[in-house]
Structures are given as C-alpha cells and as structure tokens.
Amino acid sequence: MVFINQLRGSFMFFKKFWRKKSNSDIQSVQDKPIAQDKISLAIQTFWTQVKASEQTFNKLEPISIMENLNNLLIDNQLNVIAELTRGDKKNHKIIFTAEGRIEQFELVIRIVKHAPDLNFFEIEAFRTRVENLDAFSITHHDHSFSLSPADLLIYHHEEYRKVSLEIAFGKTIPEEMKQIAQSTAFILLDHALGEYDFAIKIGSVNFLEIPKEATAVSLNEFVTVFDQLWQDKLRHTGIFPLSDKEDRWNVFEISDQNDPDNKRLVQRNETANVLVGDFNYCYALTITADVDSKENLSLVYELEDTINNPALRFNKQGIHCQNTFYQGVRTMLWHVQDKQSAIALAQRLADQYRTLSIKIECEFDPGWSQYLSWVEK
C-alpha cells in the first residue's frame, strides 16, 4: 500500500482503503467477466441503489461514502473504483476510475454517461490532474521510500503521433527499491497528466539507469510541455473541423510482405488528426463492403458520402478518418461519439443499398489505433 500525500479539495484519496470485503471475495468477482448484455442492467441497478441511498450517503464521512459506493460497484460486478473529492457545485464529486486499465475505460464512460441527476453529488469520469503538483508525493507504507514529481527527470519525443517518454530518477534509488520506484513513477504520471491522457496520449515509457546528457525537465514542468506538444506540435487540437471542405486526404500504398504485388490502398484524412485521442470520439465505426464491379464501387462511394455529410459531420457526431482497399474489400473508418446511435444510423443508411454486401462494426478505440496504423514514426 502507498500513501498519497496531497489533499484534493479537503478530502484525501485513500488508495484501497474502501474495500470492506476480503481479497478473496473481490478476486472472485473480478475473475468473472460480466456479460456484455448484462452491463446496462448492472449500471442501471447500481444507479438506482445510489439514488435511493443518496441522502443517507450524504450524512456519512467521505471514507464511508467511498466504502459504500465501491461495495455497490462490487455487488453489481462493475470492475471500476469510485473515489471522492469536494464538489465544485455540490457537496461531493464522485470520480470513477479504472486505475489506468484501458480495457475498463469504456465501462467508466458508460457508468458516467448513465448517471442520474443527484442532489448532493457531481459525477466525473477518470482521475483529473492534481492541481498543486509541487505539494504532491507518494510515500511507501513503512516510510522507507518516497517519490515526488520533482524526482522524475523526463526526456520526451514524438512517436507515431503520440508522446513517448524516457525517465531517469533525480535521486539515488537503492537497487532493491527500483521496481517500486518505477511503479510509483507511473502513479505520479497518472496523477500529473490525468488518468485518461496518460493512458491514451502517452506512447512508450522507458526507464534509464542514469540521466542522459540531453536536457530533461522534471515532471512538474513536463505537464505544460506535454500540452504544448500535443496541441501545437502534433496538432491534436480537439477542434472539430466544421466542413468537409477542410479535409486533406493523404493517399498511399502498402505492399504485402508475403506478396509484394498485392497492395493495400490507404486514404487517410489528415484533418481528422486534430481529434486523435479525444475523449469525445473514442469509438471506431468501420463499414466494410465487397467491391466486385464499378457499379458496386459507385454505390459504396454514395453510401460513404451519405453517412459522412448529413448524418455525422454536420452535427459533430463523428468524422470520416480513413479508407482502405485490399483484396476487393473497401473498409471505411469513422470515429464517433456514441456507439449505439452510430451503428443504428449506419445500418439504416446501409439498408438502402441492399445490393451491397456490407458489414458494420463499432469498437471502443480511444487510442485511435486503426487511424494510426500506418502513420510515420
């Protein structure tokens, strides 16, 4: 166990303190993945229970509120954690966190999206950045080791349109504590950059045995540097392009290593780059269509334009990112806000083209992995 030494608002985060049930009870729940078709019901049940108990919860101490919320999450097999801070407008703010586990990020988003209006609680997805990073530190349970943001020396570079890091320690780390120090460094990064940004927008992270000769910045300073890199250098501004006339398509071919004559044609919308990693566009909608004639290809183009322009683009529900053509199959990629509405829309429009063989899929892809598949390093 580690102690996190900083107050957010006037409440302390106590990592893992909320668990009342035994470790074996918790493990047995987490080892049984909840079926997808039951998640919506579990979320609805959780919020019904919270709503019914809200007034009682509000009379409790913060640590007791967290214990109750997290026991309800466990009972409903929702494998995320609820933390508490002082609210901006209401008494408390409940923050749902996956502790950096990207495979649970979609669940966090769904829980928050379906939250009811509560009288005493605000709801937020993912741990946000620590406000006073200079006063933040992490101490090992026996007080034999501590680490603060100033102890991390960060070297950074752009890599595949994300930011990759090399980290050296600005203090001597005993050999037996190196593994703990590296794990602690990840916790510091999570709290400094925010849970979502650290997990999604940071690429590789490597630790150095000794500092490099190049100039490093401390983690305290790196937060500002990161924001500038993300927006100004990588141009992930988060500003939705208002018109498809702004789109700039890059076209290239990729050869199959096993069959050089069998090439994949890729069309990538470079304008969509502004939304890479954006929390609001974390679902990848793909539509694949078999193309065996010019007539079919013409219909696919027509369907593509119909989905993109009046259906998604004009109300900022999604952006057309990429097309590929390989072995007679055209795959079209959008990043969209809402999974269910995007699938329903695509299916409704595709039904108008019954002569086409079409497959529609939508998956959670917050890191835009498909879009970044063939970007330059």
Short mmCIF file of C-alpha atoms in Angstrom, two decimals:
data_model
loop_
_atom_site.label_atom_id
_atom_site.label_comp_id
_atom_site.label_asym_id
_atom_site.label_seq_id
_atom_site.Cartn_x
_atom_site.Cartn_y
_atom_site.Cartn_z
CA MET A 1 0.00 0.00 0.00
CA VAL A 2 1.14 3.52 -0.70
CA PHE A 3 0.06 6.79 0.84
CA ILE A 4 -0.66 9.69 -1.49
CA ASN A 5 0.29 12.89 0.25
CA GLN A 6 -1.94 15.60 -1.08
CA LEU A 7 -5.42 16.91 -0.42
CA ARG A 8 -7.82 17.35 -3.34
CA GLY A 9 -10.28 19.93 -2.13
CA SER A 10 -10.43 18.96 1.53
CA PHE A 11 -10.74 15.18 1.08
CA MET A 12 -7.82 12.78 0.96
CA PHE A 13 -7.64 9.95 -1.55
CA PHE A 14 -7.09 6.74 0.41
CA LYS A 15 -5.99 4.14 -2.12
CA LYS A 16 -7.69 0.79 -1.47
CA PHE A 17 -8.99 1.78 1.97
CA TRP A 18 -12.61 1.49 0.90
CA ARG A 19 -12.64 -2.28 0.47
CA LYS A 20 -14.63 -3.96 3.25
CA LYS A 21 -14.84 -7.33 1.62
CA SER A 22 -11.99 -9.81 1.77
CA ASN A 23 -9.45 -10.03 -1.05
CA SER A 24 -10.79 -13.47 -1.95
CA ASP A 25 -14.33 -12.07 -2.31
CA ILE A 26 -13.09 -9.26 -4.56
CA GLN A 27 -10.95 -11.60 -6.67
CA SER A 28 -13.84 -13.99 -7.24
CA VAL A 29 -15.95 -11.14 -8.60
CA GLN A 30 -13.24 -9.75 -10.86
CA ASP A 31 -12.40 -13.18 -12.26
CA LYS A 32 -15.95 -13.50 -13.65
CA PRO A 33 -16.31 -11.01 -16.50
CA ILE A 34 -19.80 -9.64 -16.71
CA ALA A 35 -21.60 -10.45 -19.97
CA GLN A 36 -21.97 -7.52 -22.33
CA ASP A 37 -25.74 -7.83 -22.49
CA LYS A 38 -25.93 -7.53 -18.68
CA ILE A 39 -23.74 -4.46 -18.28
CA SER A 40 -26.54 -1.98 -18.97
CA LEU A 41 -28.75 -3.65 -16.37
CA ALA A 42 -25.90 -3.69 -13.84
CA ILE A 43 -25.25 0.02 -14.38
CA GLN A 44 -28.96 0.82 -14.08
CA THR A 45 -29.19 -1.22 -10.86
CA PHE A 46 -26.13 0.49 -9.40
CA TRP A 47 -27.51 3.97 -10.03
CA THR A 48 -30.95 3.01 -8.71
CA GLN A 49 -29.29 1.91 -5.48
CA VAL A 50 -27.17 5.07 -5.28
CA LYS A 51 -30.19 7.30 -5.92
CA ALA A 52 -32.18 5.54 -3.22
CA SER A 53 -29.34 5.88 -0.69
CA GLU A 54 -28.11 9.32 -1.69
CA GLN A 55 -29.49 11.22 1.29
CA THR A 56 -28.07 8.64 3.71
CA PHE A 57 -24.67 8.70 1.98
CA ASN A 58 -24.52 12.47 2.20
CA LYS A 59 -24.61 12.28 6.03
CA LEU A 60 -21.57 9.98 6.16
CA GLU A 61 -17.89 10.78 6.35
CA PRO A 62 -16.12 10.76 2.93
CA ILE A 63 -14.30 7.48 3.57
CA SER A 64 -17.60 5.79 4.47
CA ILE A 65 -19.25 7.16 1.34
CA MET A 66 -16.45 5.66 -0.76
CA GLU A 67 -16.78 2.32 1.03
CA ASN A 68 -20.50 2.18 0.31
CA LEU A 69 -20.16 3.21 -3.33
CA ASN A 70 -17.43 0.70 -4.03
CA ASN A 71 -19.26 -2.13 -2.30
CA LEU A 72 -22.21 -1.40 -4.59
CA LEU A 73 -19.90 -1.50 -7.60
CA ILE A 74 -18.55 -4.87 -6.48
CA ASP A 75 -22.03 -6.25 -5.82
CA ASN A 76 -23.03 -5.33 -9.38
CA GLN A 77 -19.79 -6.74 -10.86
CA LEU A 78 -18.73 -3.35 -12.18
CA ASN A 79 -14.96 -3.58 -12.05
CA VAL A 80 -14.09 0.08 -11.56
CA ILE A 81 -13.44 2.22 -8.48
CA ALA A 82 -15.25 5.26 -7.09
CA GLU A 83 -13.20 7.99 -5.39
CA LEU A 84 -14.39 11.16 -3.72
CA THR A 85 -13.38 14.81 -3.65
CA ARG A 86 -15.13 18.02 -2.68
CA GLY A 87 -17.56 19.06 -5.39
CA ASP A 88 -17.39 22.30 -7.35
CA LYS A 89 -21.15 22.92 -7.20
CA LYS A 90 -22.49 20.16 -4.96
CA ASN A 91 -21.31 18.64 -1.69
CA HIS A 92 -19.18 15.91 -3.21
CA LYS A 93 -17.74 14.78 -6.53
CA ILE A 94 -17.64 11.06 -7.33
CA ILE A 95 -14.80 10.20 -9.68
CA PHE A 96 -14.96 6.81 -11.38
CA THR A 97 -11.54 5.41 -12.21
CA ALA A 98 -10.21 2.30 -13.90
CA GLU A 99 -6.78 2.92 -12.35
CA GLY A 100 -5.28 3.23 -15.81
CA ARG A 101 -6.65 -0.08 -17.14
CA ILE A 102 -7.67 0.87 -20.68
CA GLU A 103 -9.75 -2.29 -21.05
CA GLN A 104 -12.10 -0.85 -18.40
CA PHE A 105 -12.24 2.71 -19.76
CA GLU A 106 -15.40 2.04 -21.74
CA LEU A 107 -17.13 0.84 -18.58
CA VAL A 108 -16.15 4.05 -16.77
CA ILE A 109 -17.58 6.12 -19.61
CA ARG A 110 -20.83 4.13 -19.69
CA ILE A 111 -21.33 4.41 -15.93
CA VAL A 112 -20.85 8.18 -16.02
CA LYS A 113 -22.98 8.61 -19.13
CA HIS A 114 -25.95 6.91 -17.48
CA ALA A 115 -25.68 8.68 -14.13
CA PRO A 116 -28.93 10.23 -12.89
CA ASP A 117 -29.15 13.77 -11.60
CA LEU A 118 -28.14 13.59 -7.94
CA ASN A 119 -28.83 16.23 -5.33
CA PHE A 120 -25.57 16.06 -3.40
CA PHE A 121 -23.09 14.50 -5.81
CA GLU A 122 -21.37 15.53 -9.04
CA ILE A 123 -20.15 12.76 -11.34
CA GLU A 124 -16.90 12.67 -13.30
CA ALA A 125 -15.07 10.11 -15.43
CA PHE A 126 -11.41 9.40 -14.67
CA ARG A 127 -8.99 10.98 -12.27
CA THR A 128 -8.17 14.50 -13.31
CA ARG A 129 -4.83 16.23 -12.87
CA VAL A 130 -3.56 17.12 -9.42
CA GLU A 131 -3.93 20.87 -9.02
CA ASN A 132 -0.89 21.53 -6.83
CA LEU A 133 1.68 19.13 -8.21
CA ASP A 134 4.54 20.71 -6.25
CA ALA A 135 2.91 19.57 -3.00
CA PHE A 136 2.23 16.05 -4.25
CA SER A 137 4.26 12.99 -3.23
CA ILE A 138 3.90 9.26 -2.70
CA THR A 139 5.33 7.51 0.36
CA HIS A 140 5.78 3.77 0.83
CA HIS A 141 3.78 2.27 3.69
CA ASP A 142 6.78 1.89 6.02
CA HIS A 143 8.05 5.37 5.13
CA SER A 144 11.29 3.85 3.81
CA PHE A 145 10.82 5.40 0.38
CA SER A 146 9.06 8.40 -1.13
CA LEU A 147 8.93 9.97 -4.56
CA SER A 148 7.68 13.35 -5.75
CA PRO A 149 7.22 14.81 -9.26
CA ALA A 150 10.46 16.77 -8.87
CA ASP A 151 12.31 13.43 -8.56
CA LEU A 152 11.35 12.37 -12.11
CA LEU A 153 13.51 13.64 -14.97
CA ILE A 154 11.55 13.41 -18.23
CA TYR A 155 13.01 13.12 -21.74
CA HIS A 156 10.33 13.19 -24.41
CA HIS A 157 9.94 12.78 -28.16
CA GLU A 158 7.10 12.46 -30.66
CA GLU A 159 6.49 8.92 -31.85
CA TYR A 160 3.65 7.74 -34.08
CA ARG A 161 1.75 10.97 -33.31
CA LYS A 162 1.89 10.40 -29.57
CA VAL A 163 4.42 11.44 -26.93
CA SER A 164 6.91 8.83 -25.75
CA LEU A 165 8.97 9.18 -22.61
CA GLU A 166 12.29 8.19 -21.14
CA ILE A 167 12.55 8.64 -17.38
CA ALA A 168 15.52 8.96 -15.08
CA PHE A 169 15.38 9.45 -11.34
CA GLY A 170 16.78 12.66 -9.90
CA LYS A 171 17.63 10.93 -6.61
CA THR A 172 19.53 7.79 -5.71
CA ILE A 173 17.28 4.74 -5.79
CA PRO A 174 18.51 1.67 -3.85
CA GLU A 175 18.70 -1.42 -6.05
CA GLU A 176 16.05 -3.26 -4.05
CA MET A 177 13.65 -0.30 -4.48
CA LYS A 178 13.96 0.19 -8.26
CA GLN A 179 10.87 -1.83 -9.15
CA ILE A 180 8.84 0.03 -6.55
CA ALA A 181 10.24 3.35 -7.79
CA GLN A 182 9.18 2.60 -11.36
CA SER A 183 5.67 1.60 -10.28
CA THR A 184 5.47 4.76 -8.19
CA ALA A 185 6.59 6.82 -11.19
CA PHE A 186 3.60 5.52 -13.16
CA ILE A 187 1.25 6.60 -10.36
CA LEU A 188 2.84 10.05 -10.37
CA LEU A 189 2.42 10.32 -14.15
CA ASP A 190 -1.21 9.23 -13.85
CA HIS A 191 -1.95 11.97 -11.31
CA ALA A 192 0.13 14.63 -13.07
CA LEU A 193 -1.33 14.19 -16.58
CA GLY A 194 -4.71 12.79 -15.62
CA GLU A 195 -5.72 9.16 -15.94
CA TYR A 196 -7.15 9.39 -19.47
CA ASP A 197 -4.38 11.48 -21.00
CA PHE A 198 -1.61 9.35 -19.53
CA ALA A 199 -3.16 6.08 -20.69
CA ILE A 200 -4.23 7.22 -24.15
CA LYS A 201 -1.92 10.01 -25.26
CA ILE A 202 1.43 8.77 -23.97
CA GLY A 203 3.17 6.15 -26.11
CA SER A 204 6.10 4.12 -24.84
CA VAL A 205 7.66 4.76 -21.41
CA ASN A 206 11.20 3.57 -20.70
CA PHE A 207 13.36 3.98 -17.62
CA LEU A 208 17.04 4.97 -17.79
CA GLU A 209 19.71 3.70 -15.45
CA ILE A 210 21.41 7.10 -15.41
CA PRO A 211 20.33 10.53 -16.70
CA LYS A 212 21.25 11.36 -20.30
CA GLU A 213 23.40 14.29 -21.31
CA ALA A 214 20.41 15.84 -23.03
CA THR A 215 18.34 18.34 -21.11
CA ALA A 216 15.49 16.86 -19.11
CA VAL A 217 12.53 18.51 -17.41
CA SER A 218 11.02 17.47 -14.12
CA LEU A 219 7.53 16.01 -14.11
CA ASN A 220 6.29 19.30 -12.62
CA GLU A 221 7.45 21.13 -15.75
CA PHE A 222 6.57 18.38 -18.19
CA VAL A 223 2.81 18.82 -17.81
CA THR A 224 2.94 22.18 -19.60
CA VAL A 225 5.43 20.83 -22.13
CA PHE A 226 3.14 17.89 -22.87
CA ASP A 227 0.12 20.10 -23.54
CA GLN A 228 2.15 22.23 -25.94
CA LEU A 229 3.49 19.17 -27.75
CA TRP A 230 0.04 17.61 -28.06
CA GLN A 231 -1.69 20.68 -29.41
CA ASP A 232 0.99 22.75 -31.16
CA LYS A 233 3.47 20.18 -32.46
CA LEU A 234 1.28 17.11 -33.01
CA ARG A 235 -1.73 19.35 -33.80
CA HIS A 236 -4.27 17.32 -31.83
CA THR A 237 -6.22 20.46 -31.03
CA GLY A 238 -9.58 18.86 -30.28
CA ILE A 239 -11.28 21.44 -32.51
CA PHE A 240 -13.82 19.69 -34.72
CA PRO A 241 -13.47 20.64 -38.42
CA LEU A 242 -16.66 22.41 -39.37
CA SER A 243 -16.72 21.46 -43.04
CA ASP A 244 -15.63 18.51 -45.14
CA LYS A 245 -14.02 21.11 -47.40
CA GLU A 246 -11.28 21.34 -44.77
CA ASP A 247 -10.39 17.67 -45.23
CA ARG A 248 -6.95 16.85 -46.55
CA TRP A 249 -6.59 13.27 -47.75
CA ASN A 250 -3.24 11.50 -47.94
CA VAL A 251 -3.18 8.55 -50.37
CA PHE A 252 -0.52 5.84 -50.33
CA GLU A 253 0.03 2.13 -50.96
CA ILE A 254 1.33 -0.55 -48.62
CA SER A 255 2.83 -3.73 -50.04
CA ASP A 256 2.10 -7.14 -48.58
CA GLN A 257 5.42 -8.58 -47.40
CA ASN A 258 4.38 -12.07 -48.44
CA ASP A 259 3.00 -10.90 -51.77
CA PRO A 260 4.59 -7.61 -52.96
CA ASP A 261 2.23 -7.40 -55.93
CA ASN A 262 -0.80 -7.45 -53.63
CA LYS A 263 -1.02 -3.87 -52.41
CA ARG A 264 -3.27 -2.16 -49.89
CA LEU A 265 -4.51 1.29 -50.92
CA VAL A 266 -4.90 3.66 -47.96
CA GLN A 267 -6.66 7.03 -47.92
CA ARG A 268 -6.16 8.84 -44.62
CA ASN A 269 -7.92 12.08 -43.70
CA GLU A 270 -5.12 14.15 -42.16
CA THR A 271 -7.65 16.70 -40.96
CA ALA A 272 -9.08 14.09 -38.57
CA ASN A 273 -5.71 14.19 -36.81
CA VAL A 274 -7.00 17.12 -34.71
CA LEU A 275 -9.29 14.72 -32.81
CA VAL A 276 -6.82 11.88 -32.16
CA GLY A 277 -7.20 10.67 -28.58
CA ASP A 278 -10.18 12.93 -27.95
CA PHE A 279 -12.35 11.67 -25.10
CA ASN A 280 -15.49 12.57 -27.09
CA TYR A 281 -14.59 10.45 -30.14
CA CYS A 282 -13.38 7.16 -28.71
CA TYR A 283 -15.47 4.74 -30.82
CA ALA A 284 -14.22 3.46 -34.18
CA LEU A 285 -17.04 2.76 -36.64
CA THR A 286 -15.95 0.59 -39.55
CA ILE A 287 -18.00 -0.33 -42.58
CA THR A 288 -16.61 -2.93 -44.96
CA ALA A 289 -18.07 -3.52 -48.40
CA ASP A 290 -17.23 -6.07 -51.06
CA VAL A 291 -16.43 -4.35 -54.34
CA ASP A 292 -16.57 -6.55 -57.43
CA SER A 293 -17.71 -4.03 -60.05
CA LYS A 294 -17.66 -0.36 -60.95
CA GLU A 295 -21.36 -0.21 -60.18
CA ASN A 296 -20.79 -1.52 -56.67
CA LEU A 297 -17.92 0.89 -56.11
CA SER A 298 -20.12 3.80 -57.18
CA LEU A 299 -22.78 2.75 -54.65
CA VAL A 300 -20.16 2.42 -51.90
CA TYR A 301 -18.99 5.97 -52.61
CA GLU A 302 -22.59 7.16 -52.42
CA LEU A 303 -23.17 5.40 -49.10
CA GLU A 304 -19.92 6.80 -47.74
CA ASP A 305 -20.91 10.37 -48.61
CA THR A 306 -24.38 9.93 -47.14
CA ILE A 307 -23.03 8.71 -43.80
CA ASN A 308 -20.32 11.34 -43.61
CA ASN A 309 -22.01 14.55 -44.63
CA PRO A 310 -25.63 14.92 -43.49
CA ALA A 311 -25.55 12.11 -40.95
CA LEU A 312 -22.41 12.56 -38.84
CA ARG A 313 -20.31 15.53 -39.82
CA PHE A 314 -22.86 18.33 -39.68
CA ASN A 315 -23.82 17.74 -36.03
CA LYS A 316 -20.29 16.78 -34.91
CA GLN A 317 -21.28 13.21 -34.11
CA GLY A 318 -18.35 11.74 -35.97
CA ILE A 319 -15.60 12.29 -38.51
CA HIS A 320 -14.53 10.27 -41.53
CA CYS A 321 -10.94 9.19 -40.84
CA GLN A 322 -9.69 6.61 -43.29
CA ASN A 323 -10.46 4.27 -46.19
CA THR A 324 -8.57 1.17 -47.27
CA PHE A 325 -8.95 -1.07 -50.29
CA TYR A 326 -7.49 -4.56 -50.13
CA GLN A 327 -8.33 -7.77 -51.97
CA GLY A 328 -11.62 -6.45 -53.31
CA VAL A 329 -12.85 -5.07 -49.97
CA ARG A 330 -13.23 -1.40 -49.13
CA THR A 331 -13.07 -0.53 -45.41
CA MET A 332 -14.28 2.88 -44.26
CA LEU A 333 -13.44 4.24 -40.81
CA TRP A 334 -15.13 6.94 -38.76
CA HIS A 335 -14.52 7.99 -35.16
CA VAL A 336 -17.82 8.71 -33.48
CA GLN A 337 -19.26 9.90 -30.16
CA ASP A 338 -21.88 7.27 -29.46
CA LYS A 339 -21.63 3.59 -30.35
CA GLN A 340 -25.29 2.60 -30.47
CA SER A 341 -26.55 5.62 -32.39
CA ALA A 342 -23.68 5.32 -34.90
CA ILE A 343 -24.43 1.65 -35.55
CA ALA A 344 -28.16 2.34 -35.90
CA LEU A 345 -27.51 5.20 -38.29
CA ALA A 346 -25.07 3.21 -40.42
CA GLN A 347 -27.44 0.25 -40.57
CA ARG A 348 -30.41 2.41 -41.53
CA LEU A 349 -28.49 4.00 -44.39
CA ALA A 350 -26.87 0.73 -45.48
CA ASP A 351 -30.31 -0.87 -45.74
CA GLN A 352 -30.97 1.46 -48.65
CA TYR A 353 -28.20 -0.31 -50.59
CA ARG A 354 -29.37 -3.90 -50.46
CA THR A 355 -27.32 -4.94 -53.47
CA LEU A 356 -24.12 -4.33 -51.49
CA SER A 357 -22.52 -6.86 -49.17
CA ILE A 358 -21.83 -4.72 -46.09
CA LYS A 359 -20.52 -5.38 -42.58
CA ILE A 360 -20.85 -2.79 -39.80
CA GLU A 361 -18.75 -2.84 -36.63
CA CYS A 362 -18.11 -0.33 -33.87
CA GLU A 363 -15.47 -0.86 -31.22
CA PHE A 364 -14.01 1.12 -28.36
CA ASP A 365 -10.72 2.54 -29.66
CA PRO A 366 -9.76 5.58 -27.56
CA GLY A 367 -6.18 5.50 -28.82
CA TRP A 368 -7.27 5.63 -32.48
CA SER A 369 -5.17 2.54 -33.22
CA GLN A 370 -6.68 1.93 -36.67
CA TYR A 371 -6.13 5.51 -37.78
CA LEU A 372 -2.53 5.48 -36.53
CA SER A 373 -1.74 2.06 -38.01
CA TRP A 374 0.43 3.38 -40.81
CA VAL A 375 1.47 6.84 -39.71
CA GLU A 376 5.07 7.91 -39.97
CA LYS A 377 7.20 7.46 -36.88
#
